[in-house]
Amino acid sequence: MSTLKKIPVVSKEYLLPFIVITSLFSLWGFANDITNPMVAAFKTVMEISTAKAALVQLAFYGGYATMAIPAALFVRKYSYKSGILLGLAMYALGALLFYPAAEFEMFEFFLASLYILTFGLAFLETTANPFILSMGDEKTATQRLNLAQAFNPIGSLFGMFVASKFILVALDSDIRNKAGEVIFSTLSEIEKATIRTHDLEIIRNPYVILGFVVIAMFVIISLLKMPKRKSIENPTSAKSSFQRLFKNSKYKEGVLAQLFYVAAQIMCWTFIIQYAGNLGISKAEAQNYNIVAMSIFLGSRFVSTFLMKYINAKKLLMIFALCAMATVSGVILIEGMAGLYLLVATSAFMSLMFPTIYGIALDGLSKEDTALGAAGLVMAIVGGALMPILQGSMIDMEKIGPFTGVNFSFILPFICFCFIAFYGYRTFKVHK
């Protein structure tokens, strides 16, 4: 423990590239969390079911699953910098495609734009995470990644703020009567068409601005000198790397744990609006609870990074997962504001999960296996694409036994946290 305290998390030689690459974590955090509330927005303005609206998450996180392996193979052949630049280019393209999507007023066009946007995010995450791990001593790699990932929720908070203050609050489709009921479905087709055009433009604008911000970042990174990855002597084929990874139980279980974590995170943050809406709270006001949840998430990530100096990261992962199981149990069983508060509190225990699972799963891999190993963990983000649709279907049922559909749907995040707790236990008791 005393030796670990003496090792710098980030040494001076890597400080500038660490800062620049860490800024990208905020950039994709913004995209993640400006998009989550769009499920509720599209549901109303396009007059579709919750399950169909959740296709936003399928498109968004499906892009990760599609492009993670190609991104890893690209980085393996070229360089971290090349992977980042290509990722930024696709990110910008997807964001700018929101302009024609709003012009055509097609939900499927928005889905395609998000899909392309996340091609870029897949490249960025597949590249940036192992890049950060490589910037210093291996003993502090997980701690270093937790520090870099702590800036992801800063971007997420900004994305939530923009969604709350510039999108959701400006949507005419969410105007409610005195009873708190949305009146959009009761309007004439002409009134609906006018509101739909207005609201889709409101949704479009932040993404188009984001596209130009990403282009600026592309220019900055293209001009900066980045540390090169250390060459590997006599590298083996990608097929050999896949075979070694497939035989590594700690890594394979880590991919599953990451899949369940991302699914739980997206469900807890996406459907907080539906949970609050079931209590008669408007979308814009409900998004404020999401902002509070993300603020708690951010603060907890810095706290958990500090705690790793004194508590084994694997054990801390298990403890946090058990606490998340407890809070989500309250979300399911308690109706009313208390359940909403517990849902918000769950973010405190999700804070360390992604980077810690990531670091544990890649720990001990050879340098030539790390890129493909990272790709598998980024592909696991597909959990955020699949399970929200299932949860949306449960919410559409309105009543499941003695529970409301919204409350009972959080049984899915509970199951996810059970597996993460199990993985945390196995990593410090079995996978030594």
Short mmCIF file of C-alpha atoms in Angstrom, two decimals:
data_model
loop_
_atom_site.label_atom_id
_atom_site.label_comp_id
_atom_site.label_asym_id
_atom_site.label_seq_id
_atom_site.Cartn_x
_atom_site.Cartn_y
_atom_site.Cartn_z
CA MET A 1 0.00 0.00 0.00
CA SER A 2 2.80 2.43 0.91
CA THR A 3 4.56 1.60 -2.38
CA LEU A 4 1.39 2.36 -4.34
CA LYS A 5 1.10 5.77 -2.66
CA LYS A 6 4.58 6.72 -3.95
CA ILE A 7 3.83 5.84 -7.58
CA PRO A 8 2.35 8.85 -9.43
CA VAL A 9 -1.00 8.19 -11.05
CA VAL A 10 0.12 10.34 -14.01
CA SER A 11 3.80 11.15 -14.49
CA LYS A 12 4.94 14.51 -15.87
CA GLU A 13 5.96 13.10 -19.26
CA TYR A 14 2.38 11.98 -19.90
CA LEU A 15 0.56 14.92 -18.32
CA LEU A 16 -0.34 16.87 -21.50
CA PRO A 17 -1.52 13.86 -23.55
CA PHE A 18 -3.39 12.61 -20.48
CA ILE A 19 -5.27 15.92 -20.20
CA VAL A 20 -6.09 16.02 -23.93
CA ILE A 21 -7.30 12.41 -24.10
CA THR A 22 -9.22 12.80 -20.83
CA SER A 23 -11.14 15.69 -22.42
CA LEU A 24 -12.57 13.15 -24.87
CA PHE A 25 -14.20 11.32 -21.97
CA SER A 26 -16.31 14.43 -21.38
CA LEU A 27 -17.11 14.63 -25.08
CA TRP A 28 -18.69 11.20 -25.29
CA GLY A 29 -20.27 11.64 -21.87
CA PHE A 30 -22.13 14.64 -23.32
CA ALA A 31 -23.42 12.54 -26.23
CA ASN A 32 -24.55 9.73 -23.92
CA ASP A 33 -26.60 11.89 -21.62
CA ILE A 34 -28.10 14.38 -24.00
CA THR A 35 -29.44 11.29 -25.81
CA ASN A 36 -31.02 9.41 -22.87
CA PRO A 37 -33.92 11.91 -22.43
CA MET A 38 -34.62 11.71 -26.17
CA VAL A 39 -36.40 8.40 -25.57
CA ALA A 40 -39.18 10.22 -23.70
CA ALA A 41 -39.12 13.16 -26.13
CA PHE A 42 -39.48 11.01 -29.27
CA LYS A 43 -42.17 8.88 -27.60
CA THR A 44 -44.44 11.91 -27.33
CA VAL A 45 -43.62 13.94 -30.42
CA MET A 46 -43.55 10.95 -32.81
CA GLU A 47 -46.53 9.29 -31.04
CA ILE A 48 -44.87 5.90 -30.59
CA SER A 49 -44.70 3.34 -27.77
CA THR A 50 -42.04 3.41 -25.05
CA ALA A 51 -40.55 0.20 -26.48
CA LYS A 52 -40.22 1.73 -29.96
CA ALA A 53 -38.83 4.98 -28.54
CA ALA A 54 -36.19 2.89 -26.75
CA LEU A 55 -34.84 2.02 -30.22
CA VAL A 56 -32.92 5.27 -29.68
CA GLN A 57 -30.77 3.29 -27.25
CA LEU A 58 -30.55 0.32 -29.64
CA ALA A 59 -29.22 2.62 -32.36
CA PHE A 60 -26.92 4.50 -29.97
CA TYR A 61 -25.36 1.53 -28.21
CA GLY A 62 -25.68 -0.80 -31.20
CA GLY A 63 -23.08 1.37 -32.92
CA TYR A 64 -20.59 0.37 -30.23
CA ALA A 65 -21.22 -3.34 -30.84
CA THR A 66 -20.85 -2.92 -34.60
CA MET A 67 -17.65 -0.90 -34.63
CA ALA A 68 -15.66 -1.94 -31.52
CA ILE A 69 -13.76 -4.84 -33.14
CA PRO A 70 -13.02 -2.95 -36.40
CA ALA A 71 -11.79 -0.05 -34.25
CA ALA A 72 -9.44 -2.36 -32.32
CA LEU A 73 -8.06 -3.89 -35.51
CA PHE A 74 -7.54 -0.39 -36.93
CA VAL A 75 -5.65 0.77 -33.84
CA ARG A 76 -3.64 -2.47 -33.77
CA LYS A 77 -2.48 -1.79 -37.35
CA TYR A 78 -1.99 1.98 -37.12
CA SER A 79 -1.88 4.10 -33.92
CA TYR A 80 -3.90 5.46 -31.02
CA LYS A 81 -3.88 8.94 -32.60
CA SER A 82 -5.21 7.64 -35.94
CA GLY A 83 -8.00 5.78 -34.14
CA ILE A 84 -8.99 8.90 -32.22
CA LEU A 85 -9.05 11.09 -35.33
CA LEU A 86 -11.18 8.62 -37.28
CA GLY A 87 -13.52 8.36 -34.29
CA LEU A 88 -13.91 12.13 -34.09
CA ALA A 89 -14.66 12.32 -37.83
CA MET A 90 -17.51 9.78 -37.59
CA TYR A 91 -18.79 11.41 -34.38
CA ALA A 92 -19.06 14.77 -36.17
CA LEU A 93 -20.74 13.22 -39.23
CA GLY A 94 -23.42 11.51 -37.14
CA ALA A 95 -24.16 14.68 -35.18
CA LEU A 96 -24.45 16.83 -38.32
CA LEU A 97 -26.85 14.31 -39.90
CA PHE A 98 -29.43 15.43 -37.34
CA TYR A 99 -30.05 18.43 -39.60
CA PRO A 100 -31.48 16.47 -42.57
CA ALA A 101 -33.18 14.07 -40.12
CA ALA A 102 -35.19 16.97 -38.69
CA GLU A 103 -35.97 18.26 -42.19
CA PHE A 104 -37.44 14.90 -43.25
CA GLU A 105 -39.09 14.41 -39.82
CA MET A 106 -38.27 10.68 -39.89
CA PHE A 107 -37.65 8.79 -36.65
CA GLU A 108 -35.62 6.20 -38.61
CA PHE A 109 -33.33 8.95 -39.95
CA PHE A 110 -32.60 10.09 -36.39
CA LEU A 111 -31.81 6.47 -35.48
CA ALA A 112 -29.39 6.18 -38.42
CA SER A 113 -27.67 9.43 -37.39
CA LEU A 114 -27.19 8.16 -33.85
CA TYR A 115 -25.91 4.84 -35.19
CA ILE A 116 -23.20 6.59 -37.24
CA LEU A 117 -22.39 8.95 -34.36
CA THR A 118 -21.65 5.98 -32.12
CA PHE A 119 -19.35 4.44 -34.72
CA GLY A 120 -17.16 7.36 -33.75
CA LEU A 121 -17.71 6.83 -30.03
CA ALA A 122 -16.74 3.17 -30.41
CA PHE A 123 -13.43 4.23 -31.96
CA LEU A 124 -12.86 6.81 -29.22
CA GLU A 125 -13.60 4.47 -26.31
CA THR A 126 -11.73 1.51 -27.81
CA THR A 127 -8.71 3.77 -28.25
CA ALA A 128 -8.81 6.20 -25.32
CA ASN A 129 -9.32 3.69 -22.48
CA PRO A 130 -6.26 1.50 -23.19
CA PHE A 131 -4.30 4.65 -24.11
CA ILE A 132 -4.95 6.01 -20.60
CA LEU A 133 -4.03 2.66 -19.04
CA SER A 134 -0.69 2.75 -20.87
CA MET A 135 0.26 6.26 -19.66
CA GLY A 136 2.28 5.24 -16.63
CA ASP A 137 2.97 2.41 -14.20
CA GLU A 138 0.77 -0.69 -14.50
CA LYS A 139 0.22 -0.70 -10.72
CA THR A 140 -1.74 2.56 -10.94
CA ALA A 141 -3.47 1.79 -14.25
CA THR A 142 -6.95 1.15 -12.79
CA GLN A 143 -6.65 4.21 -10.56
CA ARG A 144 -5.53 6.30 -13.55
CA LEU A 145 -8.49 5.13 -15.64
CA ASN A 146 -10.88 5.93 -12.77
CA LEU A 147 -9.39 9.44 -12.66
CA ALA A 148 -9.84 9.93 -16.41
CA GLN A 149 -13.33 8.44 -16.30
CA ALA A 150 -14.21 10.92 -13.54
CA PHE A 151 -14.34 13.58 -16.25
CA ASN A 152 -16.89 11.58 -18.25
CA PRO A 153 -19.77 12.59 -15.95
CA ILE A 154 -18.74 16.24 -16.29
CA GLY A 155 -19.65 15.97 -19.96
CA SER A 156 -22.69 13.94 -18.98
CA LEU A 157 -23.84 16.66 -16.59
CA PHE A 158 -23.48 19.27 -19.33
CA GLY A 159 -25.45 17.03 -21.70
CA MET A 160 -28.20 16.67 -19.12
CA PHE A 161 -28.20 20.42 -18.50
CA VAL A 162 -28.59 21.14 -22.23
CA ALA A 163 -31.34 18.52 -22.51
CA SER A 164 -33.18 19.99 -19.51
CA LYS A 165 -32.78 23.72 -20.15
CA PHE A 166 -32.74 23.90 -23.95
CA ILE A 167 -34.62 20.84 -25.23
CA LEU A 168 -37.19 19.31 -22.84
CA VAL A 169 -38.40 22.62 -21.44
CA ALA A 170 -38.92 23.96 -25.00
CA LEU A 171 -40.95 21.01 -26.31
CA ASP A 172 -44.51 22.07 -27.11
CA SER A 173 -45.50 18.39 -27.30
CA ASP A 174 -45.01 18.09 -23.53
CA ILE A 175 -47.52 20.82 -22.59
CA ARG A 176 -49.84 19.46 -19.88
CA ASN A 177 -53.29 20.31 -18.54
CA LYS A 178 -54.07 21.15 -14.92
CA ALA A 179 -54.27 17.44 -14.07
CA GLY A 180 -50.68 16.97 -15.25
CA GLU A 181 -51.70 15.04 -18.39
CA VAL A 182 -49.99 15.58 -21.77
CA ILE A 183 -52.50 17.11 -24.21
CA PHE A 184 -50.56 16.52 -27.47
CA SER A 185 -52.55 13.39 -28.43
CA THR A 186 -55.83 15.33 -28.16
CA LEU A 187 -54.87 17.99 -30.72
CA SER A 188 -55.84 18.10 -34.41
CA GLU A 189 -53.47 16.67 -37.04
CA ILE A 190 -52.60 20.18 -38.28
CA GLU A 191 -51.70 21.35 -34.76
CA LYS A 192 -49.67 18.17 -34.21
CA ALA A 193 -47.74 18.67 -37.47
CA THR A 194 -46.82 22.26 -36.53
CA ILE A 195 -45.66 21.21 -33.06
CA ARG A 196 -43.75 18.22 -34.44
CA THR A 197 -41.77 20.43 -36.84
CA HIS A 198 -40.95 22.85 -34.03
CA ASP A 199 -39.95 20.15 -31.54
CA LEU A 200 -37.74 18.20 -33.95
CA GLU A 201 -35.83 21.41 -34.70
CA ILE A 202 -35.37 21.91 -30.94
CA ILE A 203 -33.97 18.36 -30.67
CA ARG A 204 -31.77 18.88 -33.74
CA ASN A 205 -29.91 22.08 -32.83
CA PRO A 206 -27.67 20.88 -29.93
CA TYR A 207 -26.47 17.92 -32.01
CA VAL A 208 -25.52 20.15 -34.95
CA ILE A 209 -23.59 22.48 -32.62
CA LEU A 210 -21.94 19.42 -31.08
CA GLY A 211 -20.82 18.33 -34.55
CA PHE A 212 -18.87 21.58 -35.02
CA VAL A 213 -17.32 21.26 -31.53
CA VAL A 214 -16.11 17.77 -32.43
CA ILE A 215 -14.60 19.09 -35.68
CA ALA A 216 -12.66 21.68 -33.63
CA MET A 217 -11.38 18.90 -31.36
CA PHE A 218 -10.32 16.94 -34.45
CA VAL A 219 -8.19 19.88 -35.61
CA ILE A 220 -6.58 20.33 -32.17
CA ILE A 221 -5.60 16.66 -31.77
CA SER A 222 -4.36 16.40 -35.36
CA LEU A 223 -1.86 19.19 -34.60
CA LEU A 224 -0.63 17.77 -31.26
CA LYS A 225 2.19 15.28 -30.87
CA MET A 226 1.01 12.19 -29.02
CA PRO A 227 3.16 9.48 -27.38
CA LYS A 228 3.47 6.46 -29.61
CA ARG A 229 2.50 3.01 -28.50
CA LYS A 230 5.50 0.82 -27.69
CA SER A 231 6.18 -1.59 -30.51
CA ILE A 232 5.62 -5.28 -29.83
CA GLU A 233 8.33 -7.72 -30.78
CA ASN A 234 7.16 -10.58 -32.99
CA PRO A 235 3.45 -9.77 -32.69
CA THR A 236 1.04 -12.68 -33.15
CA SER A 237 -2.09 -12.63 -35.29
CA ALA A 238 -5.41 -11.18 -34.19
CA LYS A 239 -6.79 -14.72 -34.26
CA SER A 240 -4.24 -15.80 -31.64
CA SER A 241 -5.22 -12.84 -29.45
CA PHE A 242 -8.89 -13.81 -29.70
CA GLN A 243 -8.04 -17.38 -28.70
CA ARG A 244 -6.07 -16.26 -25.64
CA LEU A 245 -8.83 -13.88 -24.58
CA PHE A 246 -11.46 -16.59 -24.97
CA LYS A 247 -9.50 -18.83 -22.57
CA ASN A 248 -9.17 -16.06 -19.96
CA SER A 249 -12.03 -16.53 -17.47
CA LYS A 250 -11.44 -13.24 -15.64
CA TYR A 251 -11.60 -11.35 -18.93
CA LYS A 252 -14.68 -13.19 -20.26
CA GLU A 253 -16.58 -12.64 -17.02
CA GLY A 254 -15.47 -8.99 -17.13
CA VAL A 255 -17.07 -8.55 -20.56
CA LEU A 256 -20.34 -9.96 -19.19
CA ALA A 257 -20.09 -7.77 -16.08
CA GLN A 258 -19.54 -4.72 -18.29
CA LEU A 259 -22.54 -5.65 -20.44
CA PHE A 260 -24.74 -5.87 -17.34
CA TYR A 261 -23.31 -2.66 -15.88
CA VAL A 262 -23.95 -0.55 -18.98
CA ALA A 263 -27.45 -2.02 -19.24
CA ALA A 264 -28.16 -1.10 -15.61
CA GLN A 265 -26.74 2.40 -16.00
CA ILE A 266 -28.72 3.19 -19.13
CA MET A 267 -31.94 1.81 -17.66
CA CYS A 268 -31.56 3.76 -14.42
CA TRP A 269 -30.82 7.02 -16.24
CA THR A 270 -33.11 6.67 -19.26
CA PHE A 271 -36.27 5.71 -17.38
CA ILE A 272 -35.87 8.05 -14.44
CA ILE A 273 -38.06 10.39 -16.53
CA GLN A 274 -40.78 7.73 -16.87
CA TYR A 275 -40.53 6.93 -13.15
CA ALA A 276 -40.96 10.61 -12.28
CA GLY A 277 -43.63 11.03 -14.97
CA ASN A 278 -45.64 8.30 -13.27
CA LEU A 279 -45.69 10.63 -10.26
CA GLY A 280 -47.07 13.50 -12.39
CA ILE A 281 -43.72 15.26 -12.92
CA SER A 282 -43.02 16.89 -16.32
CA LYS A 283 -40.11 15.78 -18.52
CA ALA A 284 -38.13 18.98 -17.96
CA GLU A 285 -38.55 18.77 -14.17
CA ALA A 286 -37.80 15.03 -14.17
CA GLN A 287 -34.54 15.71 -16.01
CA ASN A 288 -33.44 17.76 -12.99
CA TYR A 289 -33.48 14.53 -10.98
CA ASN A 290 -31.20 13.04 -13.64
CA ILE A 291 -28.84 15.98 -13.16
CA VAL A 292 -28.79 15.39 -9.40
CA ALA A 293 -28.11 11.69 -10.02
CA MET A 294 -25.18 12.54 -12.30
CA SER A 295 -23.79 15.04 -9.77
CA ILE A 296 -23.84 12.29 -7.15
CA PHE A 297 -22.23 9.94 -9.67
CA LEU A 298 -19.44 12.45 -10.34
CA GLY A 299 -18.72 13.11 -6.68
CA SER A 300 -18.76 9.41 -5.87
CA ARG A 301 -16.29 8.64 -8.64
CA PHE A 302 -13.68 10.96 -7.12
CA VAL A 303 -14.39 9.43 -3.69
CA SER A 304 -14.06 5.87 -5.00
CA THR A 305 -10.79 6.74 -6.79
CA PHE A 306 -9.46 7.96 -3.44
CA LEU A 307 -10.74 4.86 -1.60
CA MET A 308 -8.80 2.60 -3.98
CA LYS A 309 -5.62 3.74 -2.25
CA TYR A 310 -6.81 1.89 0.85
CA ILE A 311 -9.35 -0.73 -0.32
CA ASN A 312 -8.80 -3.38 -2.98
CA ALA A 313 -10.61 -2.24 -6.15
CA LYS A 314 -12.15 -5.71 -6.65
CA LYS A 315 -13.61 -5.75 -3.15
CA LEU A 316 -14.85 -2.18 -3.54
CA LEU A 317 -16.63 -3.20 -6.75
CA MET A 318 -18.50 -5.94 -4.90
CA ILE A 319 -19.46 -3.62 -2.03
CA PHE A 320 -20.79 -0.93 -4.35
CA ALA A 321 -22.79 -3.50 -6.36
CA LEU A 322 -24.43 -4.81 -3.17
CA CYS A 323 -25.36 -1.25 -2.19
CA ALA A 324 -26.86 -0.68 -5.66
CA MET A 325 -28.93 -3.84 -5.24
CA ALA A 326 -30.29 -2.42 -1.97
CA THR A 327 -31.29 0.96 -3.45
CA VAL A 328 -32.90 -0.59 -6.56
CA SER A 329 -34.89 -2.92 -4.31
CA GLY A 330 -36.41 0.21 -2.79
CA VAL A 331 -37.14 1.60 -6.28
CA ILE A 332 -39.18 -1.55 -7.04
CA LEU A 333 -40.98 -1.87 -3.72
CA ILE A 334 -41.62 1.76 -2.76
CA GLU A 335 -44.03 3.87 -4.80
CA GLY A 336 -43.85 7.65 -4.60
CA MET A 337 -41.05 10.16 -4.11
CA ALA A 338 -39.07 7.85 -1.77
CA GLY A 339 -38.63 5.39 -4.66
CA LEU A 340 -37.49 8.23 -6.93
CA TYR A 341 -34.94 9.38 -4.35
CA LEU A 342 -33.55 5.83 -4.09
CA LEU A 343 -33.29 5.67 -7.88
CA VAL A 344 -31.26 8.89 -7.82
CA ALA A 345 -29.09 7.52 -4.98
CA THR A 346 -28.23 4.41 -7.03
CA SER A 347 -25.87 6.55 -9.12
CA ALA A 348 -23.50 6.85 -6.14
CA PHE A 349 -22.83 3.12 -6.33
CA MET A 350 -22.60 2.90 -10.13
CA SER A 351 -19.78 5.45 -10.20
CA LEU A 352 -16.76 3.16 -10.04
CA MET A 353 -18.18 0.20 -11.97
CA PHE A 354 -17.29 0.87 -15.62
CA PRO A 355 -13.60 1.81 -15.22
CA THR A 356 -13.02 -0.73 -12.44
CA ILE A 357 -14.50 -3.64 -14.40
CA TYR A 358 -12.52 -2.41 -17.39
CA GLY A 359 -9.23 -2.23 -15.50
CA ILE A 360 -9.72 -5.60 -13.74
CA ALA A 361 -10.63 -7.41 -16.95
CA LEU A 362 -7.59 -6.08 -18.85
CA ASP A 363 -5.16 -6.50 -15.94
CA GLY A 364 -2.50 -9.05 -16.78
CA LEU A 365 -3.14 -9.14 -20.54
CA SER A 366 -0.17 -8.85 -22.87
CA LYS A 367 0.20 -5.56 -24.74
CA GLU A 368 -0.73 -7.16 -28.06
CA ASP A 369 -3.98 -8.53 -26.56
CA THR A 370 -4.97 -5.27 -24.87
CA ALA A 371 -6.44 -3.57 -27.97
CA LEU A 372 -8.72 -6.47 -28.84
CA GLY A 373 -9.48 -7.00 -25.15
CA ALA A 374 -10.52 -3.36 -24.91
CA ALA A 375 -12.73 -3.82 -27.98
CA GLY A 376 -14.58 -6.69 -26.29
CA LEU A 377 -15.27 -4.49 -23.28
CA VAL A 378 -16.48 -1.65 -25.50
CA MET A 379 -18.70 -4.11 -27.42
CA ALA A 380 -20.24 -4.98 -24.07
CA ILE A 381 -21.79 -1.51 -24.15
CA VAL A 382 -24.40 -3.20 -26.36
CA GLY A 383 -26.09 -4.04 -23.05
CA GLY A 384 -27.34 -0.47 -23.17
CA ALA A 385 -29.02 -1.22 -26.50
CA LEU A 386 -30.90 -4.40 -25.66
CA MET A 387 -32.27 -4.25 -22.13
CA PRO A 388 -33.85 -0.76 -22.25
CA ILE A 389 -36.20 -2.06 -24.97
CA LEU A 390 -37.25 -4.91 -22.67
CA GLN A 391 -37.71 -2.45 -19.82
CA GLY A 392 -39.71 -0.16 -22.11
CA SER A 393 -42.03 -3.08 -22.93
CA MET A 394 -42.55 -3.68 -19.20
CA ILE A 395 -43.34 -0.01 -18.65
CA ASP A 396 -45.89 -0.13 -21.49
CA MET A 397 -47.71 -2.91 -19.58
CA GLU A 398 -48.58 -0.32 -16.88
CA LYS A 399 -49.43 -3.01 -14.30
CA ILE A 400 -47.47 -6.19 -13.45
CA GLY A 401 -49.10 -8.05 -10.57
CA PRO A 402 -49.32 -5.74 -7.54
CA PHE A 403 -46.68 -3.38 -8.99
CA THR A 404 -46.88 -0.59 -11.54
CA GLY A 405 -45.05 -1.42 -14.76
CA VAL A 406 -42.53 1.40 -14.16
CA ASN A 407 -41.61 0.21 -10.65
CA PHE A 408 -41.40 -3.48 -11.48
CA SER A 409 -39.31 -2.81 -14.61
CA PHE A 410 -36.36 -1.97 -12.35
CA ILE A 411 -36.04 -5.68 -11.56
CA LEU A 412 -33.79 -5.70 -14.65
CA PRO A 413 -31.14 -3.34 -13.19
CA PHE A 414 -31.37 -5.33 -9.93
CA ILE A 415 -30.44 -8.54 -11.79
CA CYS A 416 -27.56 -6.70 -13.48
CA PHE A 417 -26.14 -5.53 -10.15
CA CYS A 418 -26.38 -9.09 -8.80
CA PHE A 419 -24.00 -10.30 -11.52
CA ILE A 420 -21.60 -7.39 -10.95
CA ALA A 421 -21.44 -8.21 -7.23
CA PHE A 422 -20.75 -11.83 -8.16
CA TYR A 423 -17.95 -10.75 -10.52
CA GLY A 424 -16.41 -8.51 -7.87
CA TYR A 425 -16.42 -11.43 -5.43
CA ARG A 426 -14.83 -13.82 -7.94
CA THR A 427 -12.10 -11.38 -8.93
CA PHE A 428 -10.65 -11.08 -5.44
CA LYS A 429 -11.48 -14.60 -4.21
CA VAL A 430 -11.00 -16.77 -7.33
CA HIS A 431 -9.17 -14.83 -10.08
CA LYS A 432 -6.07 -13.91 -8.10
#
